[in-house]
Tab-separated table of C-alpha atoms and ligand atoms in Angstrom:
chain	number	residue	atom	x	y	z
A	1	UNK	CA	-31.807	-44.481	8.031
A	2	UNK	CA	-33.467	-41.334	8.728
A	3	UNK	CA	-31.795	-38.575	10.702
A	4	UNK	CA	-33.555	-35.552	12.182
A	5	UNK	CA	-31.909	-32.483	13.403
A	6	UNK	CA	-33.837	-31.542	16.704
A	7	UNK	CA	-31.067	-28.717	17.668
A	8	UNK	CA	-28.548	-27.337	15.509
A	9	UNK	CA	-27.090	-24.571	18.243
A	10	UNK	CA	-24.330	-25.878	21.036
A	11	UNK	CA	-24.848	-24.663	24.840
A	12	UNK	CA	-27.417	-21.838	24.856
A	13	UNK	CA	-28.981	-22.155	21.824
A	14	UNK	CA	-29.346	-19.640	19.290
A	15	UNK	CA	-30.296	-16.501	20.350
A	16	UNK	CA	-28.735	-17.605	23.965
A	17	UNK	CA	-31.642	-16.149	26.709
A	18	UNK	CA	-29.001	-12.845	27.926
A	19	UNK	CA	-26.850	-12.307	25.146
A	20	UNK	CA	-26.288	-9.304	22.579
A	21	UNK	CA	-23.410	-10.340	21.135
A	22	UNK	CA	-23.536	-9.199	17.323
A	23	UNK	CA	-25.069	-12.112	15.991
A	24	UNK	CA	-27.640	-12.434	18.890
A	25	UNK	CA	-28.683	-8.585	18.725
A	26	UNK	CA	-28.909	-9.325	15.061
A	27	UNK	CA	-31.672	-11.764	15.698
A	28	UNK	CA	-32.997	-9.970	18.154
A	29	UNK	CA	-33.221	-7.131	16.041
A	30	UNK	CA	-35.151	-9.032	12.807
A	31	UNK	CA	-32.169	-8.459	10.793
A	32	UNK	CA	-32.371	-11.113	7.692
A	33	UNK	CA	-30.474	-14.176	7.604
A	34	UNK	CA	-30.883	-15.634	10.711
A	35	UNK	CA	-32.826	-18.128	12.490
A	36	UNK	CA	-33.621	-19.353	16.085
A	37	UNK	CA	-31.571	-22.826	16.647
A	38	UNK	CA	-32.395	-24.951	19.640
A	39	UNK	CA	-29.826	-26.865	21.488
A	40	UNK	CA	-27.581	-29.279	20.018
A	41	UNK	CA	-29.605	-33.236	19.566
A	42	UNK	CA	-30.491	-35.193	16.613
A	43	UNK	CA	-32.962	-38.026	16.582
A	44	UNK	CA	-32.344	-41.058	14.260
A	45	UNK	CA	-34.728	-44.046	12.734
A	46	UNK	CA	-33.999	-47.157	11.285
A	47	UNK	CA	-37.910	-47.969	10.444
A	48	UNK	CA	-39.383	-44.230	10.225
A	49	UNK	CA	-41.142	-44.985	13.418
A	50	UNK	CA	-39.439	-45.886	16.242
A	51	UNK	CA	-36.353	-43.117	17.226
A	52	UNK	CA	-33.079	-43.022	19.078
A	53	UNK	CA	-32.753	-39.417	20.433
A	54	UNK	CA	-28.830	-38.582	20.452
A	55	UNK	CA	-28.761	-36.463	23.308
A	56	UNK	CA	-31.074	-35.035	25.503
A	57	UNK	CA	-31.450	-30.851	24.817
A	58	UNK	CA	-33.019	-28.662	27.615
A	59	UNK	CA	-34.649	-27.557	24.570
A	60	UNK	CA	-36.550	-31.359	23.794
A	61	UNK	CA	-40.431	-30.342	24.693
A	62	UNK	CA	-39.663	-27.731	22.095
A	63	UNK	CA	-38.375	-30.127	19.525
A	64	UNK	CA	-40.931	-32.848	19.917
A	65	UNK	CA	-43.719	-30.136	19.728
A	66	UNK	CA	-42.914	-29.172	16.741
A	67	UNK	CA	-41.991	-32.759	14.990
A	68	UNK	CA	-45.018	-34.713	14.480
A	69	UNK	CA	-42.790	-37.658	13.938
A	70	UNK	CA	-42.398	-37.520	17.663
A	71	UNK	CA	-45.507	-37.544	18.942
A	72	UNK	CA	-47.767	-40.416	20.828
A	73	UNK	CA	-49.108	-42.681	17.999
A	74	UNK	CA	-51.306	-44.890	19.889
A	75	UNK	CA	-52.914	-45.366	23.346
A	76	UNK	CA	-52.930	-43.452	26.368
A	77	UNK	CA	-49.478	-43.266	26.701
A	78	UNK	CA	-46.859	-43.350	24.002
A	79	UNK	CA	-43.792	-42.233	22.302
A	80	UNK	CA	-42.025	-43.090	19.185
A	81	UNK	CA	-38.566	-41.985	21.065
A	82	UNK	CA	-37.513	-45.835	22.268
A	83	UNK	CA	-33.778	-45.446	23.452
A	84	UNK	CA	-31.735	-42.456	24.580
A	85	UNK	CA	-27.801	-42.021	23.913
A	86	UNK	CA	-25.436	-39.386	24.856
A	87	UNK	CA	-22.081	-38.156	23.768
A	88	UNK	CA	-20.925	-36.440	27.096
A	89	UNK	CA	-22.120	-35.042	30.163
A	90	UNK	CA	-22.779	-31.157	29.005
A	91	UNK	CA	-25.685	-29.276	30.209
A	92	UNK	CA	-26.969	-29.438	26.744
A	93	UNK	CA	-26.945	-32.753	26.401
A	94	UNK	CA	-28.221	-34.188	29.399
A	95	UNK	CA	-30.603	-31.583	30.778
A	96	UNK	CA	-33.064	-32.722	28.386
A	97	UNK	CA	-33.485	-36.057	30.239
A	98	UNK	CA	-35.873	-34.639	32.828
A	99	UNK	CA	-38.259	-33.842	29.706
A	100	UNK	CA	-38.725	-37.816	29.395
A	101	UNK	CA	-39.591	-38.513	32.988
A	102	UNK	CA	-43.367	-40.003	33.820
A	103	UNK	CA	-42.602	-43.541	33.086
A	104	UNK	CA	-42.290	-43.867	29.589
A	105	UNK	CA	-40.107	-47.193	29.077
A	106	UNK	CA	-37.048	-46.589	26.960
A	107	UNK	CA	-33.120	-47.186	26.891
A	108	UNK	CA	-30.854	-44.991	28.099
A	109	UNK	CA	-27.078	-45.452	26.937
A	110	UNK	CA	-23.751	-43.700	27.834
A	111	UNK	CA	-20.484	-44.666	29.205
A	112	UNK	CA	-19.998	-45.738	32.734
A	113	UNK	CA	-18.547	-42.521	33.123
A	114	UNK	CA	-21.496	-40.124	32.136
A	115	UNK	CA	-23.991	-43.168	33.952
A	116	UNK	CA	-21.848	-42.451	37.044
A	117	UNK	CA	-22.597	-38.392	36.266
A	118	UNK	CA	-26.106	-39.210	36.318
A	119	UNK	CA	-26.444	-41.275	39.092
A	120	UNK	CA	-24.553	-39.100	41.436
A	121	UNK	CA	-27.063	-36.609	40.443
A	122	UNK	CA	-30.486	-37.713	42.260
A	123	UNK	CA	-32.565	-35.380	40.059
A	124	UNK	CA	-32.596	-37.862	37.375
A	125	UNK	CA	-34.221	-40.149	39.827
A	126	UNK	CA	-37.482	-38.516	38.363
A	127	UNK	CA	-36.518	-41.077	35.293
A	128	UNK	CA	-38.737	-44.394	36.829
A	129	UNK	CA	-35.945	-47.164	37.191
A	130	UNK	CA	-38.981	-49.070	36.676
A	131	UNK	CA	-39.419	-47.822	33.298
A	132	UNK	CA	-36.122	-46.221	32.242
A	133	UNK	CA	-33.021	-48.655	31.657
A	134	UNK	CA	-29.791	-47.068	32.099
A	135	UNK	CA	-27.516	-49.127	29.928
A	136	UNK	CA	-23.759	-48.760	29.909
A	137	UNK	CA	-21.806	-49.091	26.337
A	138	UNK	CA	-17.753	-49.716	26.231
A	139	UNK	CA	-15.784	-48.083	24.086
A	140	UNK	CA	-14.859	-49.424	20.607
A	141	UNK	CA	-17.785	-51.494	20.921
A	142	UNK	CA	-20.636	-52.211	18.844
A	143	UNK	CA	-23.869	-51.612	20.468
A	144	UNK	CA	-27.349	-53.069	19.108
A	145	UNK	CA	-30.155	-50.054	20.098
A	146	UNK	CA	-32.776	-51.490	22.067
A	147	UNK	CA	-36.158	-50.183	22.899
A	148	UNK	CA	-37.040	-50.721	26.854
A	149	UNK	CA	-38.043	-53.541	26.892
A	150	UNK	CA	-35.390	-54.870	24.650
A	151	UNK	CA	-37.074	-54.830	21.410
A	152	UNK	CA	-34.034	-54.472	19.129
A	153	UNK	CA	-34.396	-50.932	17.192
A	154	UNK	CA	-32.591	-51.980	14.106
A	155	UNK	CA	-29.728	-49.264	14.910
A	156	UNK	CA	-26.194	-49.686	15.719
A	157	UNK	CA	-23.359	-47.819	17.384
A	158	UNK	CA	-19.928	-48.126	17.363
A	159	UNK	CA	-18.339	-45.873	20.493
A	160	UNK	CA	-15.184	-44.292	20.373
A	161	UNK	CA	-13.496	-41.870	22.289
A	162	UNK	CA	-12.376	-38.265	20.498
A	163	UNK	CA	-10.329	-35.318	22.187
A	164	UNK	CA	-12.322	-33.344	24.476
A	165	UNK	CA	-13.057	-32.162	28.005
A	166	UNK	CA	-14.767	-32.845	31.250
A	167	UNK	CA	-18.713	-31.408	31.202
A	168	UNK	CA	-18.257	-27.497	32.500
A	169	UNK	CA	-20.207	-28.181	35.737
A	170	UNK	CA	-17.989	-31.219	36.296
A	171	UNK	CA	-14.620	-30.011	36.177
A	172	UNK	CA	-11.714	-30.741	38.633
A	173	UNK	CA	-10.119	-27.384	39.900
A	174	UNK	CA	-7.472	-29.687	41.752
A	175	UNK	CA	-6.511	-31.026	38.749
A	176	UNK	CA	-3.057	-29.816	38.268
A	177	UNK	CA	-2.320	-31.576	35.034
A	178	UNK	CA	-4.408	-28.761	32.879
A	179	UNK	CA	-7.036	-31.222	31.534
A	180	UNK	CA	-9.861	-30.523	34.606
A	181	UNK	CA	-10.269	-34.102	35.478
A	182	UNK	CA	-11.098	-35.010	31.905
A	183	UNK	CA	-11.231	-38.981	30.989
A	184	UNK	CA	-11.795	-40.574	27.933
A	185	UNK	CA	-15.166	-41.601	28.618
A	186	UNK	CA	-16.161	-37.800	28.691
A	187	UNK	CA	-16.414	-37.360	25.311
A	188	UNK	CA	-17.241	-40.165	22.533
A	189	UNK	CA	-18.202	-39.865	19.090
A	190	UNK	CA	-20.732	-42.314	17.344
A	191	UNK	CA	-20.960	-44.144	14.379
A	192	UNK	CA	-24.397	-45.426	13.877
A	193	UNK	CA	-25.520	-48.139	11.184
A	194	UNK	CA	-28.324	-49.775	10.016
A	195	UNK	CA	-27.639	-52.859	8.614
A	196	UNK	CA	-27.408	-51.189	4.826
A	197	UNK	CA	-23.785	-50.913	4.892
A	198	UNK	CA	-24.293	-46.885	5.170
A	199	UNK	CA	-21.817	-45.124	7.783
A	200	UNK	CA	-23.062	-42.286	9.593
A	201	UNK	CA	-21.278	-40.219	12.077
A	202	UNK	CA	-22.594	-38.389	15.338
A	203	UNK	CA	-19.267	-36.264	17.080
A	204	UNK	CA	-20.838	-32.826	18.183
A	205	UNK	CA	-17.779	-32.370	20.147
A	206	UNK	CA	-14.459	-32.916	19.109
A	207	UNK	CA	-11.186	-30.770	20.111
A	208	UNK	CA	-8.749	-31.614	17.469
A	209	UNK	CA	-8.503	-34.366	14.707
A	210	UNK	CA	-6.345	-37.238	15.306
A	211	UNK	CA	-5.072	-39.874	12.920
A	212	UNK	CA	-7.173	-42.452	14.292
A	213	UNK	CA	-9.700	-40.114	13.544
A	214	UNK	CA	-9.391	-39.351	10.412
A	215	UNK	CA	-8.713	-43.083	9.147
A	216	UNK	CA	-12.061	-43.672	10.906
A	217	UNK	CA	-14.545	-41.123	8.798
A	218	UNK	CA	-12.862	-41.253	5.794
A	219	UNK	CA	-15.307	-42.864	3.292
A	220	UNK	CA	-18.331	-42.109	5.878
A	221	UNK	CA	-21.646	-41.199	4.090
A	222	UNK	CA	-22.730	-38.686	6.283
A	223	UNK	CA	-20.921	-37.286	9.179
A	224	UNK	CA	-22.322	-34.705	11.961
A	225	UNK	CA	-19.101	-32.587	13.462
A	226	UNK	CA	-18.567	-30.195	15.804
A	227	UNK	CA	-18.972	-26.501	14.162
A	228	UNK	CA	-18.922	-24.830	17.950
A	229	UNK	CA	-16.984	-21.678	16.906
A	230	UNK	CA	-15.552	-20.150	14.023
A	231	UNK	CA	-12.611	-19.401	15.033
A	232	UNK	CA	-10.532	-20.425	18.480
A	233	UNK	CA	-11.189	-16.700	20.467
A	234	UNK	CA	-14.045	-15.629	18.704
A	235	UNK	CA	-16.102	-15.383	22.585
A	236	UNK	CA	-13.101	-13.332	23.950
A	237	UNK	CA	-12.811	-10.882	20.847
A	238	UNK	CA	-16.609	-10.756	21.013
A	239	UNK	CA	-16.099	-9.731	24.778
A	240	UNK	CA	-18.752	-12.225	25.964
A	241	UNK	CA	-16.429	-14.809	27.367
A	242	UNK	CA	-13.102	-15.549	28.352
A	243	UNK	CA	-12.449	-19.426	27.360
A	244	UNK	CA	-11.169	-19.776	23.673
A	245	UNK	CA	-12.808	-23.107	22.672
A	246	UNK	CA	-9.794	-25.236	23.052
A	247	UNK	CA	-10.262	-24.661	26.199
A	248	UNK	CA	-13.894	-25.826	25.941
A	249	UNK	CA	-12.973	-29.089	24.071
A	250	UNK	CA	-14.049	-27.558	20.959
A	251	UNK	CA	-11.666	-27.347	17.765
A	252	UNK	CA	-12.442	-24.481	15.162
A	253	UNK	CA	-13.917	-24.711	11.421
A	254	UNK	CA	-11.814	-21.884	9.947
A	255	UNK	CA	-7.444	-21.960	9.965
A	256	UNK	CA	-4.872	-24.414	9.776
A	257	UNK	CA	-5.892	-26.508	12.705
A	258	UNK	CA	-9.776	-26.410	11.792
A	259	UNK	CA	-11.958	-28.855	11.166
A	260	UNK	CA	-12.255	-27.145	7.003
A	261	UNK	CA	-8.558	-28.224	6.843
A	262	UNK	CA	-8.500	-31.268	8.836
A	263	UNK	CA	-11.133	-33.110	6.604
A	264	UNK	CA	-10.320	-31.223	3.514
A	265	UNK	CA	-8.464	-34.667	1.811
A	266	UNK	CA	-11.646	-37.263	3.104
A	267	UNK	CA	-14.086	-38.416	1.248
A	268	UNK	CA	-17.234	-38.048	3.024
A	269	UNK	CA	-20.839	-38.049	1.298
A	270	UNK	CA	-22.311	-35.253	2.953
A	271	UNK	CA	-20.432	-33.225	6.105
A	272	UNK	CA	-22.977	-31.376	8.385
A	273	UNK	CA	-21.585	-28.882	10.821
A	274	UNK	CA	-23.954	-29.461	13.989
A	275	UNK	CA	-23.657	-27.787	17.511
A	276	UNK	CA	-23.237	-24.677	16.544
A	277	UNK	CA	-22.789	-21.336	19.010
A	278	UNK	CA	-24.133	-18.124	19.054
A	279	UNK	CA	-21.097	-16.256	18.157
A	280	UNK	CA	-19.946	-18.381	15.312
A	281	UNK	CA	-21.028	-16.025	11.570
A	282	UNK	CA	-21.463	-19.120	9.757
A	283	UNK	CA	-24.975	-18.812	11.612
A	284	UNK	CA	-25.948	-16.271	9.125
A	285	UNK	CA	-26.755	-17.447	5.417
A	286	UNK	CA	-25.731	-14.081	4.294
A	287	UNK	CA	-22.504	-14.399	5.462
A	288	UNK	CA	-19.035	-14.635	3.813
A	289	UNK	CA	-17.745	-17.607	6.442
A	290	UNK	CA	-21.104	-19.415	5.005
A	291	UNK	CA	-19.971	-19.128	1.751
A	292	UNK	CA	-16.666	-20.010	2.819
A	293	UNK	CA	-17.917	-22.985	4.357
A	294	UNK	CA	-19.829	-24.224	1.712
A	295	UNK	CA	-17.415	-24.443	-0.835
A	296	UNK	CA	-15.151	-26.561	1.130
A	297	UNK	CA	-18.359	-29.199	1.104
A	298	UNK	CA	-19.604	-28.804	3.971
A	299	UNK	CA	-23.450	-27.894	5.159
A	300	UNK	CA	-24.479	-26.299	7.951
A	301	UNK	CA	-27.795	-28.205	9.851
A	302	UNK	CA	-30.637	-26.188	11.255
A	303	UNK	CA	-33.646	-27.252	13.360
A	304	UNK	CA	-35.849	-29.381	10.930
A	305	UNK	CA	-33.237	-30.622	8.957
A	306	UNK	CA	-33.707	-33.490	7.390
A	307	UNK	CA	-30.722	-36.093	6.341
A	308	UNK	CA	-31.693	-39.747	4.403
A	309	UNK	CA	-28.493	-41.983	4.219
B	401	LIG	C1	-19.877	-27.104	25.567
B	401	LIG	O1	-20.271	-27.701	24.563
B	401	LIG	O2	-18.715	-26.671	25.642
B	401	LIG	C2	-20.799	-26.952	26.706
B	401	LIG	O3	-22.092	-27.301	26.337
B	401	LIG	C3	-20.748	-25.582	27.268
B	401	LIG	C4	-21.783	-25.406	28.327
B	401	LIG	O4	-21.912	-26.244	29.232
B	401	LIG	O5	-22.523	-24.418	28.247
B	402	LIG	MN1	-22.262	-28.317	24.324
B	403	LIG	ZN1	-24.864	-14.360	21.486
């Protein structure tokens, strides 16, 4: 299985369009150490020809520009990206989708939840019914990826719900309970095979670890986490927001409730921070939470990343 990092950065990208925060006027400024990361989408192949995108970036003309692994093959029309998945509803994950539109068959799969979210939405009417098949998947089901026109793409997903929140732009305000309407088909994380017996994870957003959770990666070969935000108020202390990022559905990397701690005792092949935003240090190679980072194990992905498991 091959897995391509399209965009490393969460909501915003990396530097985000109006910010100066300190790592953004860094970039800005040609300081060393940093790159540009798109938004947050990987794209994975069973055959090195024929891709799944996981999630659909506002950033995906960008990313299949500049991957040659993505572009027509043969004919007038083509494209070697066959189904389409997504984790949850978020701006950065489903704005993408309008990239795809002139009726290029492929697959498009998310819970009834997020097909509800799209439906409701006649925008994404610009995706051809005729060509575009919106396919619901269940939780704690295992789903066989199919091309269009059902052509099996030798990929499959197990769904399963993980702690989160609502999509921003979907959020109940009369929700007294404190959770914004959330339900547990917002948010899923994915565990894709091939066939080889290799276990790869896909969970860009995740707000805390759970048991379940943990019994579930450990012994993974490769999983893809959430690495939003360094730490829980790092937006507020950088005075450029006012959420911390449990309240954005996102759990930390660094302290006692981050994700360093919570998977400090699994055994994973490789774990790959992915979704990354533009206040979080680790974004710097220079930097001391990078080092941090990677002694605990972990990598951080970057646009052009490539990962063979
Ligand atoms: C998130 O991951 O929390 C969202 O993408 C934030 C947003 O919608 O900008
Ligand atoms: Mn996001
Ligand atoms: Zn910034």
């Amino acid at each position: 299985m091959e897995i391509r990092v399209l965009g490393a950065a969460a909501g915003g990208g990396f530097p985000q369009w109006n910010c100066n925060c300190d790592n953004c006027r860094a970039f800005w400024r040609g300081e060393p150490g940093w790159e540009a990361q798109t938004q947050s989408s990987i794209a994975v192949s069973a055959d090195g020809a024929r891709y799944a995108l996981f999630n659909a970036s506002p950033d995906l003309r960008q990313q299949i520009e500049r991957t040659p692994a993505l572009h027509p093959k043969t004919g007038l029309r083509d494209s070697p990206i066959r189904a389409a998945v997504l984790t949850n509803g978020d701006v950065d994950h489903v704005a993408g989708l309008l990239n795809l539109r002139e009726s290029q068959p492929f697959g498009l799969y998310a819970t009834s939840r997020i097909q509800e979210v799209l439906a409701a939405n006649t925008v994404f009417n610009v995706l051809n019914p005729d060509f575009v098949d919106r396919r619901t998947f269940r939780l704690n089901e295992a789903v066989e990826l199919k091309e269009g026109d059902g052509t099996p793409l030798g990929l499959t997903l197990t769904v399963f719900p993980v702690p989160g929140k609502v999509a921003l732009w979907l959020e109940d305000k009369n929700d007294t309970s404190g959770n914004f309407g959330t339900v547990d088909e917002d948010t899923v994380g994915l565990e894709i095979s091939d066939g080889s017996g290799k276990r790869v994870y896909y969970i860009p957003g995740c707000a805390r670890m759970t048991d379940d959770l943990a019994a579930r990666l450990d012994g993974a070969d490769v999983v893809f986490f959430d690495g939003t935000l360094w730490t829980d108020d790092e937006m507020i202390r950088q005075n450029v927001g006012i959420k911390t990022g449990q309240r954005m559905g996102h759990m930390s990397i660094s302290g006692e409730d981050g994700s360093m701690a919570a998977f400090r005792d699994l055994n994973i092949g490789r774990r790959i921070f992915i979704h990354l935003n533009n206040t979080n240090p680790v974004l710097n190679r220079e930097a001391p939470e990078r080092a941090e980072v990677a002694a605990a194990g972990w990598e951080i992905s970057y646009d052009g990343m490539s990962v063979s498991a």
